[in-house]
mmCIF file of C-alpha atoms in Angstrom:
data_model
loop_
_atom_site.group_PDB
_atom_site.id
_atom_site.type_symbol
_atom_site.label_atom_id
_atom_site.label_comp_id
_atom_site.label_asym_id
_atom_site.label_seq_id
_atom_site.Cartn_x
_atom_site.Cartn_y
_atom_site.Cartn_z
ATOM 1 C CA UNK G 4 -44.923 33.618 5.061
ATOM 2 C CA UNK G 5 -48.637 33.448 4.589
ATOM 3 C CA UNK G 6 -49.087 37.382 5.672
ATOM 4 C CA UNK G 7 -51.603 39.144 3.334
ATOM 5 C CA UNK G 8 -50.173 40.527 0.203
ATOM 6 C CA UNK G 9 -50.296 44.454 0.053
ATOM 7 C CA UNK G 10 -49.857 46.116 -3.462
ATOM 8 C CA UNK G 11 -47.771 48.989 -2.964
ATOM 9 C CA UNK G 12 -47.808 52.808 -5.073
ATOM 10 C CA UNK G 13 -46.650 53.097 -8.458
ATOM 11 C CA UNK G 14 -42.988 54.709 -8.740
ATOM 12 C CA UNK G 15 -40.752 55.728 -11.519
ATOM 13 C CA UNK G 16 -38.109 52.628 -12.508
ATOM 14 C CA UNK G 17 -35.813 52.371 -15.538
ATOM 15 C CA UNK G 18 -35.760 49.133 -17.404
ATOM 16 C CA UNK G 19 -33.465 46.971 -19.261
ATOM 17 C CA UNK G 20 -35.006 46.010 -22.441
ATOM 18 C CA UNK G 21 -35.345 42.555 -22.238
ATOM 19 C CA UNK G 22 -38.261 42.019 -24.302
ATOM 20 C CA UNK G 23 -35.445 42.254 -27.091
ATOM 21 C CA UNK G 24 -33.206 39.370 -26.426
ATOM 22 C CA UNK G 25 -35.909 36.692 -26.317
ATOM 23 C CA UNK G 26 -35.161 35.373 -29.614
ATOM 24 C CA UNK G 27 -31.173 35.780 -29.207
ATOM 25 C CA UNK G 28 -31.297 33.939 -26.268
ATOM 26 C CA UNK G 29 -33.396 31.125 -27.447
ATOM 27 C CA UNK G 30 -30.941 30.775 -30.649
ATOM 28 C CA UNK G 31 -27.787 30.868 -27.900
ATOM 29 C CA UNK G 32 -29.690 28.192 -25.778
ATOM 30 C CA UNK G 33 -29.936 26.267 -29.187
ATOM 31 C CA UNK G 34 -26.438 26.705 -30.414
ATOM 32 C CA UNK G 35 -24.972 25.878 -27.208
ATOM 33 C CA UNK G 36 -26.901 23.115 -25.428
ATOM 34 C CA UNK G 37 -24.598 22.669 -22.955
ATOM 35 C CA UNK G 38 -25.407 26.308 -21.378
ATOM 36 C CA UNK G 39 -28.134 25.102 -19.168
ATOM 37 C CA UNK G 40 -27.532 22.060 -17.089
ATOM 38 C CA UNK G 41 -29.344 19.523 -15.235
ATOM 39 C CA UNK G 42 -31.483 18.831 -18.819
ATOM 40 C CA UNK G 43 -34.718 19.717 -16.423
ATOM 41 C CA UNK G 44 -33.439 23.181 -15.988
ATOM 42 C CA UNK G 45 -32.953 23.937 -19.516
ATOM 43 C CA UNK G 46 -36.711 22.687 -20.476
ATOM 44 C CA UNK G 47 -37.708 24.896 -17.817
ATOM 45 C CA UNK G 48 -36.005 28.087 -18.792
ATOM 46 C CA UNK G 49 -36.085 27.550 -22.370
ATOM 47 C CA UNK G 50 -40.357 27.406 -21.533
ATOM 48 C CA UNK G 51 -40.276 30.604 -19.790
ATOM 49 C CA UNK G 52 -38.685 32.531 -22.389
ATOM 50 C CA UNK G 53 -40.614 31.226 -25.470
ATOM 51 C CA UNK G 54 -44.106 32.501 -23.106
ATOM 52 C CA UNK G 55 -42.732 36.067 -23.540
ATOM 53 C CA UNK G 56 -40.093 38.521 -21.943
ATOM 54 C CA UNK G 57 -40.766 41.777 -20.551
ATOM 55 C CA UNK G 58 -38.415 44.333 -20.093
ATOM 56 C CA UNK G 59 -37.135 44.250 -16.222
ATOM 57 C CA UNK G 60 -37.292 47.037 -13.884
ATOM 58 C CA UNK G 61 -33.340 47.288 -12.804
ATOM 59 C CA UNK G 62 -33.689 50.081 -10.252
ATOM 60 C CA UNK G 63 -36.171 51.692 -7.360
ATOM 61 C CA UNK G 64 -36.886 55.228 -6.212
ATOM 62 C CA UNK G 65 -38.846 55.071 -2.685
ATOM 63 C CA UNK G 66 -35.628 54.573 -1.036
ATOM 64 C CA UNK G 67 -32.274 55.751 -0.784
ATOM 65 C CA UNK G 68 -30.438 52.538 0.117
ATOM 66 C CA UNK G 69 -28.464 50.815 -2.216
ATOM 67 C CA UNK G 70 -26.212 51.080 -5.144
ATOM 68 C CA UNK G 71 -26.780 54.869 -6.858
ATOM 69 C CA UNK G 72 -27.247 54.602 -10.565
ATOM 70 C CA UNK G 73 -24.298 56.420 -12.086
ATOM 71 C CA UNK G 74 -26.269 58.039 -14.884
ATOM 72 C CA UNK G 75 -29.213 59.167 -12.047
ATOM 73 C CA UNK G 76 -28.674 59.079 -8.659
ATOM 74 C CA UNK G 77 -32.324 59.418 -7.735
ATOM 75 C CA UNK G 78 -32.299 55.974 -8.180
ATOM 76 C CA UNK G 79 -30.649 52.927 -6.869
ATOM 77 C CA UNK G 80 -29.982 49.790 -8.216
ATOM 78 C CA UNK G 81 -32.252 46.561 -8.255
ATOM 79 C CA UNK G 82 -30.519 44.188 -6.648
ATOM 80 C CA UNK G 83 -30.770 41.560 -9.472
ATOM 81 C CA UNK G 84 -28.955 44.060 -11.975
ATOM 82 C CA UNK G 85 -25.972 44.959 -9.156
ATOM 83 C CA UNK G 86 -25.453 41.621 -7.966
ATOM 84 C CA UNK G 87 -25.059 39.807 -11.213
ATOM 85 C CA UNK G 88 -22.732 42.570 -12.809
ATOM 86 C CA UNK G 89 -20.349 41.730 -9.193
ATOM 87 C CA UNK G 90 -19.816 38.701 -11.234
ATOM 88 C CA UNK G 91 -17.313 40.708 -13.342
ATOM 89 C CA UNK G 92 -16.003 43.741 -11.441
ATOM 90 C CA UNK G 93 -14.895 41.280 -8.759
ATOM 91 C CA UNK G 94 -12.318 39.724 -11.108
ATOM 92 C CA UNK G 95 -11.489 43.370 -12.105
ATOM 93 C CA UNK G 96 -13.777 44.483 -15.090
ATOM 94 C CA UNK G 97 -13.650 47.970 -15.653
ATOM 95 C CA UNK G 98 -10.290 48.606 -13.697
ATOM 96 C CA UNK G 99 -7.291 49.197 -15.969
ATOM 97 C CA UNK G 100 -4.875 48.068 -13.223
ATOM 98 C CA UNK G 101 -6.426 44.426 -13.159
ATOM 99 C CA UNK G 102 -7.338 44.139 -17.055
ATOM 100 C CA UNK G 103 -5.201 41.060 -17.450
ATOM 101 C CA UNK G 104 -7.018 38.932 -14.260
ATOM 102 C CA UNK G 105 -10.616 40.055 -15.744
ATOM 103 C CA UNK G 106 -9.250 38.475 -19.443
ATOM 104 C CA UNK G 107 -7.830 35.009 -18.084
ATOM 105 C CA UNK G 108 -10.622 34.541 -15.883
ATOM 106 C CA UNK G 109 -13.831 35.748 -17.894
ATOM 107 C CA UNK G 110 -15.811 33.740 -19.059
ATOM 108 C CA UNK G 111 -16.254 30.884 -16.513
ATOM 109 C CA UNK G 112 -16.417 27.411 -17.342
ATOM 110 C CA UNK G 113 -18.900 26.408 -14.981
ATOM 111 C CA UNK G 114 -21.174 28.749 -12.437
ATOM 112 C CA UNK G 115 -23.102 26.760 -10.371
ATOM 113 C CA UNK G 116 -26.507 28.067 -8.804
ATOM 114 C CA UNK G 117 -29.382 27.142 -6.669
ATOM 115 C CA UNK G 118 -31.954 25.741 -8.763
ATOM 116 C CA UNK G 119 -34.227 28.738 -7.596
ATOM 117 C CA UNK G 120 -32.628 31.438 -9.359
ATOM 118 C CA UNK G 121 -31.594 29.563 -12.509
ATOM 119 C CA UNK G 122 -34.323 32.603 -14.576
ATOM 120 C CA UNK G 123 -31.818 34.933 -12.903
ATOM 121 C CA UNK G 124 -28.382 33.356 -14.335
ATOM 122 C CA UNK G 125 -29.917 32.076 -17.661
ATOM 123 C CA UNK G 126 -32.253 34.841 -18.366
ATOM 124 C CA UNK G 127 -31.561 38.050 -16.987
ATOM 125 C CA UNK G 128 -27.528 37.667 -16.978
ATOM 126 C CA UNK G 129 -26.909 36.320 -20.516
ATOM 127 C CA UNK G 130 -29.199 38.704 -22.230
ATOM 128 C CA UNK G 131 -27.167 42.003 -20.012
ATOM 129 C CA UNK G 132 -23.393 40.258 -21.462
ATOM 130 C CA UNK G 133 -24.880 40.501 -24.693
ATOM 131 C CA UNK G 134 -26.042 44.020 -24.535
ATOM 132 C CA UNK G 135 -22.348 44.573 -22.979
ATOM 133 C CA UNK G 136 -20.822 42.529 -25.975
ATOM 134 C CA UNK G 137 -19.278 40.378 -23.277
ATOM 135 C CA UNK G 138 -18.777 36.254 -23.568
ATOM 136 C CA UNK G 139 -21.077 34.333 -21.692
ATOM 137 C CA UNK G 140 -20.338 31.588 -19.322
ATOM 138 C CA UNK G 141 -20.069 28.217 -20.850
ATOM 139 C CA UNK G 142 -22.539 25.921 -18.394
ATOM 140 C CA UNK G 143 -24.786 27.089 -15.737
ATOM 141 C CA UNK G 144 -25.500 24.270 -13.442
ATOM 142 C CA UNK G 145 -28.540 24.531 -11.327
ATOM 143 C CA UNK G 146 -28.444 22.215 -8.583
ATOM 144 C CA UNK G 147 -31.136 21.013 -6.271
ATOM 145 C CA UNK G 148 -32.177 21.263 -2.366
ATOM 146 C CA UNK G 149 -31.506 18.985 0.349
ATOM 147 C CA UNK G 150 -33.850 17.865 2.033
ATOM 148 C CA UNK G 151 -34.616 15.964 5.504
ATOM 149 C CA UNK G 152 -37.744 13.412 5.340
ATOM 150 C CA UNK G 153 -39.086 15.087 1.920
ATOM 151 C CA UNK G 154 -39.313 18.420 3.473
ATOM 152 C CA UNK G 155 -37.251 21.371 3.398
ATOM 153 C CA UNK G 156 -35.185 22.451 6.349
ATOM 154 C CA UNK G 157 -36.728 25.127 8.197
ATOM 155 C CA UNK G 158 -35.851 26.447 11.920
ATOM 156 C CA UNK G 159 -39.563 26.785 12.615
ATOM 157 C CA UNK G 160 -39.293 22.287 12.126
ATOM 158 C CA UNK G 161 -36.143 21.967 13.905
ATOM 159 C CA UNK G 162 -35.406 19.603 11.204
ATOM 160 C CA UNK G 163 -32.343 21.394 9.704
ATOM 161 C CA UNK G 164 -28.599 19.665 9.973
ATOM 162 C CA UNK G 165 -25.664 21.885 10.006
ATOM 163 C CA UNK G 166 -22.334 21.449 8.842
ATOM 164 C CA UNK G 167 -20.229 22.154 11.958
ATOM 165 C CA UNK G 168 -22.499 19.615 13.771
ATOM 166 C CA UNK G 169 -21.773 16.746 11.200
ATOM 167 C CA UNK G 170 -18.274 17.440 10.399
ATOM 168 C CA UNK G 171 -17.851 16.874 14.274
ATOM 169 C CA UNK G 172 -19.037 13.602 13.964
ATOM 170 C CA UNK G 173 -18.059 12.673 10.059
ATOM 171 C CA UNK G 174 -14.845 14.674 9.635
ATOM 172 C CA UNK G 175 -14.527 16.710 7.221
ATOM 173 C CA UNK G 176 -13.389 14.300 4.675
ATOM 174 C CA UNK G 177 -16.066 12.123 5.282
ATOM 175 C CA UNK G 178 -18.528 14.614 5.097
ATOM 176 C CA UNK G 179 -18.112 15.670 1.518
ATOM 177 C CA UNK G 180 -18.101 12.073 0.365
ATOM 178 C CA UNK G 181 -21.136 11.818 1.189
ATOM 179 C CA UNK G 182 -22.770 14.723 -0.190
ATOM 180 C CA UNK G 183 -20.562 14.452 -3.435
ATOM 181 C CA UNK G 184 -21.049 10.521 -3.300
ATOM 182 C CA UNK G 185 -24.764 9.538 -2.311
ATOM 183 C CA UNK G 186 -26.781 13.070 -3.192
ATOM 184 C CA UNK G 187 -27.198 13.183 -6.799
ATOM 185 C CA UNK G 188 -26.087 16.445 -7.821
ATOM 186 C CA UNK G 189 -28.492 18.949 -9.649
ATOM 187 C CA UNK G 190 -31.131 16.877 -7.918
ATOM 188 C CA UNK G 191 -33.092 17.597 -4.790
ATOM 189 C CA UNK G 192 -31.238 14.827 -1.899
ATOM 190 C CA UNK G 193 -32.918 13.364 0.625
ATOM 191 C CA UNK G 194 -30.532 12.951 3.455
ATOM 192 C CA UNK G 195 -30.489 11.856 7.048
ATOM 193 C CA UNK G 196 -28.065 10.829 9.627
ATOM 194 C CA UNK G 197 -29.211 7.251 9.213
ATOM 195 C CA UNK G 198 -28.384 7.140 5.813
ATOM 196 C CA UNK G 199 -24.775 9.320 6.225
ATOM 197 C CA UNK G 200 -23.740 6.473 8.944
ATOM 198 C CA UNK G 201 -24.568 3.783 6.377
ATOM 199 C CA UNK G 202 -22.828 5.410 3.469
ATOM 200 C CA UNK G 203 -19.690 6.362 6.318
ATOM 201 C CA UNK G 204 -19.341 2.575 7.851
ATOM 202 C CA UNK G 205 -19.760 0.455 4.002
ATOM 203 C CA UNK G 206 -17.654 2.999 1.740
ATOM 204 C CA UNK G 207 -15.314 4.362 4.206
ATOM 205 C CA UNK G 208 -15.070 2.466 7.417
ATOM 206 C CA UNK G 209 -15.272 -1.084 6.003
ATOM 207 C CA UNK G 210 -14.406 -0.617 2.247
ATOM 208 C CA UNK G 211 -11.464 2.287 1.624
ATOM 209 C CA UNK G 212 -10.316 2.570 5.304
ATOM 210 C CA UNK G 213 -10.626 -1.084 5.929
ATOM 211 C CA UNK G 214 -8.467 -1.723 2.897
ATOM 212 C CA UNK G 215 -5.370 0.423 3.922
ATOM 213 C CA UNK G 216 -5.854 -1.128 7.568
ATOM 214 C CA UNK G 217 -5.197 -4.323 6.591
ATOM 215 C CA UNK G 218 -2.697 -4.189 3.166
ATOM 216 C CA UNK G 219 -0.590 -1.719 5.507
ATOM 217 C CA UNK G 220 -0.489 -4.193 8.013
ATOM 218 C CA UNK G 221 0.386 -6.810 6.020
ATOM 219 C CA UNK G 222 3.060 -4.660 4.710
ATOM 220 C CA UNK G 223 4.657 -3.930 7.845
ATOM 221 C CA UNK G 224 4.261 -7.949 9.022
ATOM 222 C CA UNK G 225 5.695 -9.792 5.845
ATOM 223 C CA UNK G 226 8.155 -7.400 4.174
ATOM 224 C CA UNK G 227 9.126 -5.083 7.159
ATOM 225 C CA UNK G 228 6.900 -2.092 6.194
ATOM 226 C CA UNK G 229 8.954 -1.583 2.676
ATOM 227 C CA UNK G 230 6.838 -2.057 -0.585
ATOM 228 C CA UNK G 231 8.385 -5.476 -1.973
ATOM 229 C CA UNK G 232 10.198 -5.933 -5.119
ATOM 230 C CA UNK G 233 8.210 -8.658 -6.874
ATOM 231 C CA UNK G 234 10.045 -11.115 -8.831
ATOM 232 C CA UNK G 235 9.902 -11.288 -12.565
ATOM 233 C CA UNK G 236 8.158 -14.825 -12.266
ATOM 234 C CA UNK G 237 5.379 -13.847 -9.793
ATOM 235 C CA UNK G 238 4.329 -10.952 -11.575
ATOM 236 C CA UNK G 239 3.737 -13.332 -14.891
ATOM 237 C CA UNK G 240 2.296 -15.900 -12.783
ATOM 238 C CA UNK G 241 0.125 -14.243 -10.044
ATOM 239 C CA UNK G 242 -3.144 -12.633 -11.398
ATOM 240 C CA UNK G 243 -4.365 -8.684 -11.199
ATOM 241 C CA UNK G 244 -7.660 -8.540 -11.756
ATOM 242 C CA UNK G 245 -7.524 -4.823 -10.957
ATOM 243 C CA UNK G 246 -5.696 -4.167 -13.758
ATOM 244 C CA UNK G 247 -8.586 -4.460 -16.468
ATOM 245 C CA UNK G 248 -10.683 -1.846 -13.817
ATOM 246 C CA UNK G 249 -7.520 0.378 -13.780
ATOM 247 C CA UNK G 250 -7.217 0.668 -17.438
ATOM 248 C CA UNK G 251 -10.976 1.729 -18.074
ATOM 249 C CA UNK G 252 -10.850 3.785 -14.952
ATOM 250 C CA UNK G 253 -9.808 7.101 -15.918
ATOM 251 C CA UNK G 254 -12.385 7.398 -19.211
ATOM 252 C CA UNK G 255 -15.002 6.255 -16.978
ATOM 253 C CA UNK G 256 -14.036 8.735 -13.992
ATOM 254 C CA UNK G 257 -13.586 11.678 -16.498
ATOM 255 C CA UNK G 258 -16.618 11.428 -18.439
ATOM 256 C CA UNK G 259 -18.668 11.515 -15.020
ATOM 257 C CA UNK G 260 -16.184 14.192 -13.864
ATOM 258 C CA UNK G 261 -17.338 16.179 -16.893
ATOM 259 C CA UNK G 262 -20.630 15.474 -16.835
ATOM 260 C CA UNK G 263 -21.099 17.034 -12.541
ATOM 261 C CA UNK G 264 -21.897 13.438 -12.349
ATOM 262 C CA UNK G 265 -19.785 12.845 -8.678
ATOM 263 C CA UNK G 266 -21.987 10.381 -7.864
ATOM 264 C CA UNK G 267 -21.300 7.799 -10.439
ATOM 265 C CA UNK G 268 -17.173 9.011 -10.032
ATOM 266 C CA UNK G 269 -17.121 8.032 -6.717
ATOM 267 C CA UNK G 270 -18.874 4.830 -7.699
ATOM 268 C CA UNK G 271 -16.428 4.003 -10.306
ATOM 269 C CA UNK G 272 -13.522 4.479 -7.761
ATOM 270 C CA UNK G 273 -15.667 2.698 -4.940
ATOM 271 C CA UNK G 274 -15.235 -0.432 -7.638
ATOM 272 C CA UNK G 275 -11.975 -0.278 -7.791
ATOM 273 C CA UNK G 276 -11.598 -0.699 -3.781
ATOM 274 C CA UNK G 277 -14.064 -3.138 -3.446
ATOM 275 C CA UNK G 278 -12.215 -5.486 -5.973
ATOM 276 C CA UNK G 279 -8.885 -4.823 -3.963
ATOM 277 C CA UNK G 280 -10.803 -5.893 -0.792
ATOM 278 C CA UNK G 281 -11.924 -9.383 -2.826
ATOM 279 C CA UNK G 282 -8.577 -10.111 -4.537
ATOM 280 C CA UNK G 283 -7.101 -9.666 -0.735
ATOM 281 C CA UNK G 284 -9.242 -12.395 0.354
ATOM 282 C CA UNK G 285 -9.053 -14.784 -2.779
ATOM 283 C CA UNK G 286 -5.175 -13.992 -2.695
ATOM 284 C CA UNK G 287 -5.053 -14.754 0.778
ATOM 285 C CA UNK G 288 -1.543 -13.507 1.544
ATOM 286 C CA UNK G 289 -1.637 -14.825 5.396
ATOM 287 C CA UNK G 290 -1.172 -18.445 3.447
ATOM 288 C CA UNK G 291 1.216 -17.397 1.032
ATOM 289 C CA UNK G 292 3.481 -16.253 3.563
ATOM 290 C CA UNK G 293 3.594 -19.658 5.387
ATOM 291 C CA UNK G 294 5.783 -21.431 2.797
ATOM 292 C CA UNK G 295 8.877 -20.649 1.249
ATOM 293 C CA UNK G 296 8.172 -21.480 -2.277
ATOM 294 C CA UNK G 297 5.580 -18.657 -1.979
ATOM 295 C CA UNK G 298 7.173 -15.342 -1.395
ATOM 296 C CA UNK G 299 7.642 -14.200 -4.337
ATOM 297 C CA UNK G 300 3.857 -14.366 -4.802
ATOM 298 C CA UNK G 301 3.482 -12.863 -1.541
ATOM 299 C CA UNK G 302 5.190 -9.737 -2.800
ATOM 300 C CA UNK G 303 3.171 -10.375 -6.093
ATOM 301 C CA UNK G 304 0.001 -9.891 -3.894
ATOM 302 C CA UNK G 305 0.763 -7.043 -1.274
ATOM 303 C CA UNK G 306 2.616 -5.386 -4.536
ATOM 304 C CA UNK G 307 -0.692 -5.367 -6.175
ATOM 305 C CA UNK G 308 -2.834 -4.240 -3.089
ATOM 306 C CA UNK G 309 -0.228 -1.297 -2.892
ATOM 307 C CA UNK G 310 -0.330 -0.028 -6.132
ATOM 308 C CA UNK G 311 -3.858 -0.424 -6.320
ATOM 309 C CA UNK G 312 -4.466 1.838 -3.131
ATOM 310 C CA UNK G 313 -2.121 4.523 -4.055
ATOM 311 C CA UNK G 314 -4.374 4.648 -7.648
ATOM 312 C CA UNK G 315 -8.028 4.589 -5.569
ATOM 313 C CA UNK G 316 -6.432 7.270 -3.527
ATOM 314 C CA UNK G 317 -5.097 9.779 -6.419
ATOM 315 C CA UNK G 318 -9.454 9.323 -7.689
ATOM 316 C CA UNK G 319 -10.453 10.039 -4.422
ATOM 317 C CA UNK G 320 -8.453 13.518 -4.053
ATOM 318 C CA UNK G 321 -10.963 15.108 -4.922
ATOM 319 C CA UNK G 322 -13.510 14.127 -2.285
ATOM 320 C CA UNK G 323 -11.212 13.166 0.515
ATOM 321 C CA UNK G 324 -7.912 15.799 0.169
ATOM 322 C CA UNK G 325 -7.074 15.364 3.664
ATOM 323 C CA UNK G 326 -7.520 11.316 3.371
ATOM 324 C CA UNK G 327 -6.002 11.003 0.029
ATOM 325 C CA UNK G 328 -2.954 12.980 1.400
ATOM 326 C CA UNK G 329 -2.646 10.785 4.159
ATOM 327 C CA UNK G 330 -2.540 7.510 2.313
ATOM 328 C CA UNK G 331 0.140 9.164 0.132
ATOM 329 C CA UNK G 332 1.804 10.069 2.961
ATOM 330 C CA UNK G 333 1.746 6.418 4.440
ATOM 331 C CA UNK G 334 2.877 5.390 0.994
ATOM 332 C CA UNK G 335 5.995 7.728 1.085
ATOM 333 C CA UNK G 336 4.850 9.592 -1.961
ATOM 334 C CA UNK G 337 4.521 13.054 -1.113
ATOM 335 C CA UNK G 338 1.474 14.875 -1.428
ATOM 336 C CA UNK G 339 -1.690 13.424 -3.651
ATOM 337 C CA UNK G 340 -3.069 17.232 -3.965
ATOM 338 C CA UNK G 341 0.913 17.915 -6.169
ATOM 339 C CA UNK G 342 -0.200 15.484 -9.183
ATOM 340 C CA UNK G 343 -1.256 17.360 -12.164
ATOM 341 C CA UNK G 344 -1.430 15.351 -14.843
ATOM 342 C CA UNK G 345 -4.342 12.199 -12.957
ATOM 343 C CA UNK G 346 -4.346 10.323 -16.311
ATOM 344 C CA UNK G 347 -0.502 9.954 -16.363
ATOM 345 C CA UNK G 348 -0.484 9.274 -12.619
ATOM 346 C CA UNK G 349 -2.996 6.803 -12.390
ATOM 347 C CA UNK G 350 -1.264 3.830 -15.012
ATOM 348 C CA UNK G 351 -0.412 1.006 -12.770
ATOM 349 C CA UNK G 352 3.058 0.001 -11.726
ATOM 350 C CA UNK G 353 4.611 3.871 -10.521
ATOM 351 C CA UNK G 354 4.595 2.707 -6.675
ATOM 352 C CA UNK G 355 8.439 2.538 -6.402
ATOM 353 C CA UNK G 356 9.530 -0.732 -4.863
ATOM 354 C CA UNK G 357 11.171 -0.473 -1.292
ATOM 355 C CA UNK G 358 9.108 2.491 -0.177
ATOM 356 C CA UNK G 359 8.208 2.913 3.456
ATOM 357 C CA UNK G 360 4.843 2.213 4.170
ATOM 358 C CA UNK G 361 3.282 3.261 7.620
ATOM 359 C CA UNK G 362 0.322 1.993 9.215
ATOM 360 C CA UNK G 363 -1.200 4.642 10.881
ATOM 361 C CA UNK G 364 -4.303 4.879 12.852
ATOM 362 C CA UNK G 365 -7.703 3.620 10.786
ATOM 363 C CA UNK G 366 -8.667 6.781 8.730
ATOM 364 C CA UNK G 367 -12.329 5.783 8.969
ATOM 365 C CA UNK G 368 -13.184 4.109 13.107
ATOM 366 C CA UNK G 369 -16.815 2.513 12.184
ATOM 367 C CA UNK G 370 -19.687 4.636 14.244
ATOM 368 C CA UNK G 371 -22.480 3.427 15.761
ATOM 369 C CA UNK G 372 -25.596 5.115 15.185
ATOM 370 C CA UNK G 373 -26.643 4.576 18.940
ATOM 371 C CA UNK G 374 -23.482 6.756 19.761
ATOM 372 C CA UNK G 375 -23.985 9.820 18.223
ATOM 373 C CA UNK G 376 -24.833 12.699 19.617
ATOM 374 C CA UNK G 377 -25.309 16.491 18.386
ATOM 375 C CA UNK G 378 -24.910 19.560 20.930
ATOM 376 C CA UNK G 379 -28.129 21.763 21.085
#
């Protein structure tokens, strides 16, 4: 804030020892490597804690506000020590009546943090569950900042975005595709509404939403809007080149899925589509409908284009919920968000022949940039 720094009085504090967990936590940090994620978080905290811990002032006396210590109320708590420990009491550690909740749900897989405080969640809070005897949380994930032209979004600028304002012009569905899809997560992401348009009209628009436009259409034009029954012959005889992408699919989705890595997951599914969209146009059903002799690889075709949607769209659940659901819905399979078991769900052939498929309006109208227009 660039006002001059004052150094205020000396007051009586009482301290957690953490000079005395620096060499527990750097063993924990080594026997579980997967604590401390993005890798340049870890190197960071791991460096801070070899240069030394001191033991951290967890309360304050020159006011009353705040959180009493139990054990002396002239003091209250520092807000570091109360806030982290909400962690637990708010899935109901130290109440008898909700013992059971605080067991299933303690520890946490992942706990995912600005990149700011990561000293905070991989420092401080670690070394106070081990003074507890308490599990620690598997990963802490420190993501990054987003940021608009390289800088940081400030009101003072007028360069920040908000959410209400783009999910206005995105939808909602389209809005965390973006941020899951084309910002990097646990890195700092340089967005703009440029770039969001771009990402919106090639993924969405003219990839994924084009896709269900036109196989819909087709669909409803050549077999009446039922999904056809494809005839033993065509199926040997006309060619899926989705299905090699299909079978490697899932390992490649779940290791990224695993790894935070949502940007090369929706890549991986964004594949999938794009090879739909190509097989539709080397296929070129319009010509196989024109002759007898070819509707059985008609139904071969549209079959494949189908089941191939209904797989993209279980992958896509969850970035697009809303979307995914709606394509289901089209499909006359329920609800996307029901499926439990994705590996199971997503082998090809489960689209039930003779289905009702419905067009619908396009889930994804292209925008022009020229058009849009946020509210002061």
């Amino acid at each position: 804030c660039h006002r001059p720094v004052q150094k205020a009085g000396g007051e009586e504090n009482w301290f957690f020892k953490l000079s005395e967990f620096q060499e527990p936590l750097l063993k924990f940090y080594e026997e579980n490597p997967d604590f401390i994620r993005p890798e340049t978080r870890k190197n960071e905290v791991v460096t801070f804690v070899k240069s030394g811990l001191k033991d951290l002032s967890i309360s304050r006396s020159t006011f009353d506000w705040g959180v009493p210590l139990p054990f002396d109320e002239g003091h209250v708590a520092y807000v570091w020590a109360d806030a982290l420990l909400a962690y637990l009491t708010g899935i109901g550690y130290g109440d008898e009546q909700r013992a059971g909740e605080f067991e299933q749900r303690w520890p946490m897989q992942y706990h995912f943090v600005g990149k700011d405080i990561t000293r905070f969640h991989c420092v401080i809070w670690p070394a106070m569950l081990m003074a507890a005897g308490l599990p620690i949380t598997h990963t802490v994930f420190g993501h990054g900042f987003l940021l608009t032209k390289g800088e940081k979004m400030s009101k003072s600028k007028g360069n920040g975005m908000k959410p209400a304002d783009l999910v206005k012009i995105f939808g909602v569905d389209a809005y965390r595709y973006y941020f899951m899809s084309d910002v990097q997560f646990g890195h700092d992401g340089n967005i703009s509404m440029e770039r969001m348009v771009q990402v919106y009209n090639a993924d969405l628009a003219n990839t994924w939403g084009n896709l269900c436009s036109r196989v819909f259409n087709m669909t409803n034009k050549y077999f009446d809007g039922k999904v056809p029954a494809v005839p033993a012959d065509a199926a040997e005889r006309v060619a899926n080149p989705m299905l090699p992408i299909v079978e490697q699919l899932y390992t490649k989705y779940d290791a990224c899925m695993s790894q935070v890595d949502f940007t090369g997951a929706a890549a991986a599914v964004q594949e999938l589509a794009g090879r739909v969209n190509l097989y539709v146009e080397e296929s070129a059903p319009w010509n196989l409908a024109k002759k007898e002799e070819t509707q059985g690889d008609l139904a071969a075709v549209i079959y494949n284009a189908l089941e191939a949607i209904r797989i993209i769209a279980l992958y896509m659940a969850p970035f697009m919920p809303n979307t995914s659901n709606e394509v289901f819905d089209r499909l006359s399979l329920g609800k996307v968000t029901d499926v439990v078991d994705v590996e199971g769900a997503t082998k090809w052939g489960q689209l039930p022949a003779g289905n009702t498929v419905t067009v619908g309006d396009p889930l994804f109208p292209r925008l022009n940039m020229d058009e849009i227009q946020i509210e002061e």
